[in-house]
Amino acid sequence: MVEKLRKLLESSYSPYSHFKVACVVTMKDGKEFYGVNVENASYGAAICAERNAITSAITHGYGPYDFESLDIMVSGDQVSTCCFMCRQVIVEFFEEDKIITCYNKEGACKKFTVKELCPEPFSKGDLK
């Protein structure tokens, strides 16, 4: 997975932050979807690698709880976790026991369950 993510980092479009992010989402049936961060001069129009990969899976017909794991690599020295916008999307589609693995550019990693990254999520139950 580390080599796959390193190669994917090359596709990141990050001319403003110079902080590349790559993501591989693996589905329960083994299919993988890829995403990279895509920045924009209008910062709010940027999309994170995680949401890019997840929405690609949704576009291909997958739905909530079809997701098995998520692997993320950043171009920095530190292992970084998902932003909170991505965490909200992850909560919508992943079961709370699924594993998210975060890597730095050297391949050092930390593993988290969705529940660990999102202990008190906002969900459809909150809309009632």
Coordinates of C-alpha atoms in Angstrom, one line a residue:
M1 CA 0.0 0.0 0.0
V2 CA 2.9 2.4 0.8
E3 CA 4.3 2.3 -2.8
K4 CA 0.8 2.7 -4.3
L5 CA 0.2 5.8 -2.1
R6 CA 3.6 7.2 -2.9
K7 CA 2.9 6.9 -6.7
L8 CA -0.5 8.4 -6.2
L9 CA 0.9 11.4 -4.4
E10 CA 2.5 12.5 -7.7
S11 CA -1.0 13.2 -9.0
S12 CA -1.9 15.7 -6.3
Y13 CA -2.7 19.2 -7.5
S14 CA -1.4 21.3 -4.6
P15 CA 0.2 24.4 -6.0
Y16 CA -0.9 26.6 -3.0
S17 CA -0.1 24.5 0.1
H18 CA 2.5 22.2 -1.5
F19 CA 1.0 19.6 0.9
K20 CA 0.2 16.5 -1.2
V21 CA -2.3 14.0 0.0
A22 CA -3.2 10.6 -1.5
C23 CA -5.9 8.2 -0.5
V24 CA -7.0 4.6 -1.3
V25 CA -10.4 3.4 -0.3
T26 CA -10.9 -0.3 -0.3
M27 CA -14.3 -1.7 -0.6
K28 CA -15.6 -4.9 1.0
D29 CA -15.5 -6.7 -2.4
G30 CA -11.8 -5.7 -2.7
K31 CA -12.2 -3.0 -5.3
E32 CA -10.1 0.1 -4.7
F33 CA -10.8 3.8 -5.5
Y34 CA -8.2 6.5 -5.5
G35 CA -8.2 10.1 -4.6
V36 CA -5.7 13.0 -4.3
N37 CA -6.2 16.5 -3.0
V38 CA -7.1 19.0 -5.7
E39 CA -6.6 22.6 -4.6
N40 CA -8.1 25.8 -6.2
A41 CA -7.2 29.5 -6.1
S42 CA -10.6 29.8 -4.3
Y43 CA -9.6 27.7 -1.3
G44 CA -13.1 26.7 -0.5
A45 CA -13.4 24.9 -3.9
A46 CA -10.5 22.5 -3.0
I47 CA -11.3 18.8 -2.4
C48 CA -9.5 16.5 -0.1
A49 CA -8.1 13.2 -1.2
E50 CA -10.3 11.2 1.2
R51 CA -13.6 12.8 -0.1
N52 CA -12.3 12.5 -3.7
A53 CA -11.8 8.7 -3.2
I54 CA -15.1 8.1 -1.3
T55 CA -17.2 10.0 -3.8
S56 CA -15.6 8.1 -6.6
A57 CA -16.8 4.9 -5.0
I58 CA -20.3 6.3 -4.6
T59 CA -20.2 7.3 -8.2
H60 CA -19.5 3.7 -9.1
G61 CA -22.6 2.5 -7.2
Y62 CA -21.3 1.7 -3.8
G63 CA -23.2 2.9 -0.7
P64 CA -23.0 3.2 3.1
Y65 CA -21.2 0.3 4.7
D66 CA -19.7 -1.1 1.5
F67 CA -16.4 0.4 2.6
E68 CA -13.7 -1.8 4.2
S69 CA -10.7 0.5 4.8
L70 CA -9.1 3.8 4.1
D71 CA -5.4 4.5 3.6
I72 CA -4.0 8.0 3.5
M73 CA -0.5 9.3 2.8
V74 CA 0.7 12.9 3.2
S75 CA 3.9 14.4 1.7
G76 CA 4.9 15.8 5.1
D77 CA 7.2 14.4 7.7
Q78 CA 4.5 13.9 10.3
V79 CA 1.7 11.3 10.2
S80 CA -1.4 13.4 9.7
T81 CA -5.1 12.5 10.2
C82 CA -8.1 13.5 8.2
C83 CA -9.6 16.9 8.4
F84 CA -13.0 17.2 10.1
M85 CA -14.9 17.6 6.8
C86 CA -13.5 14.3 5.7
R87 CA -14.3 12.7 9.0
Q88 CA -17.9 13.7 8.6
V89 CA -18.0 12.0 5.2
I90 CA -16.2 8.9 6.6
V91 CA -18.8 8.6 9.3
E92 CA -21.6 8.6 6.7
F93 CA -20.2 5.6 4.8
F94 CA -18.0 3.6 7.1
E95 CA -18.9 1.4 10.0
E96 CA -17.3 2.6 13.2
D97 CA -15.0 -0.4 13.6
K98 CA -13.3 0.0 10.1
I99 CA -9.7 0.9 10.0
I100 CA -8.2 4.2 8.8
T101 CA -4.4 4.0 8.3
C102 CA -2.5 7.3 8.1
Y103 CA 1.0 7.4 6.6
N104 CA 3.7 10.1 6.3
K105 CA 5.9 10.3 3.2
E106 CA 8.4 7.8 4.7
G107 CA 5.7 5.1 5.3
A108 CA 5.5 5.5 9.1
C109 CA 1.9 5.0 10.0
K110 CA -0.8 5.2 12.7
K111 CA -4.0 3.1 12.6
F112 CA -7.4 4.3 13.9
T113 CA -10.9 3.0 13.9
V114 CA -13.6 5.3 12.6
K115 CA -14.9 5.5 16.2
E116 CA -11.5 6.6 17.5
L117 CA -11.3 9.4 14.9
C118 CA -15.0 10.4 15.2
P119 CA -16.0 9.6 18.8
E120 CA -19.1 11.9 18.8
P121 CA -20.3 12.1 15.2
F122 CA -23.1 14.2 13.8
S123 CA -25.4 11.7 12.0
K124 CA -28.9 11.4 10.5
G125 CA -30.2 10.7 14.0
D126 CA -29.3 14.3 14.9
L127 CA -31.6 15.6 12.2
K128 CA -34.7 14.3 13.9

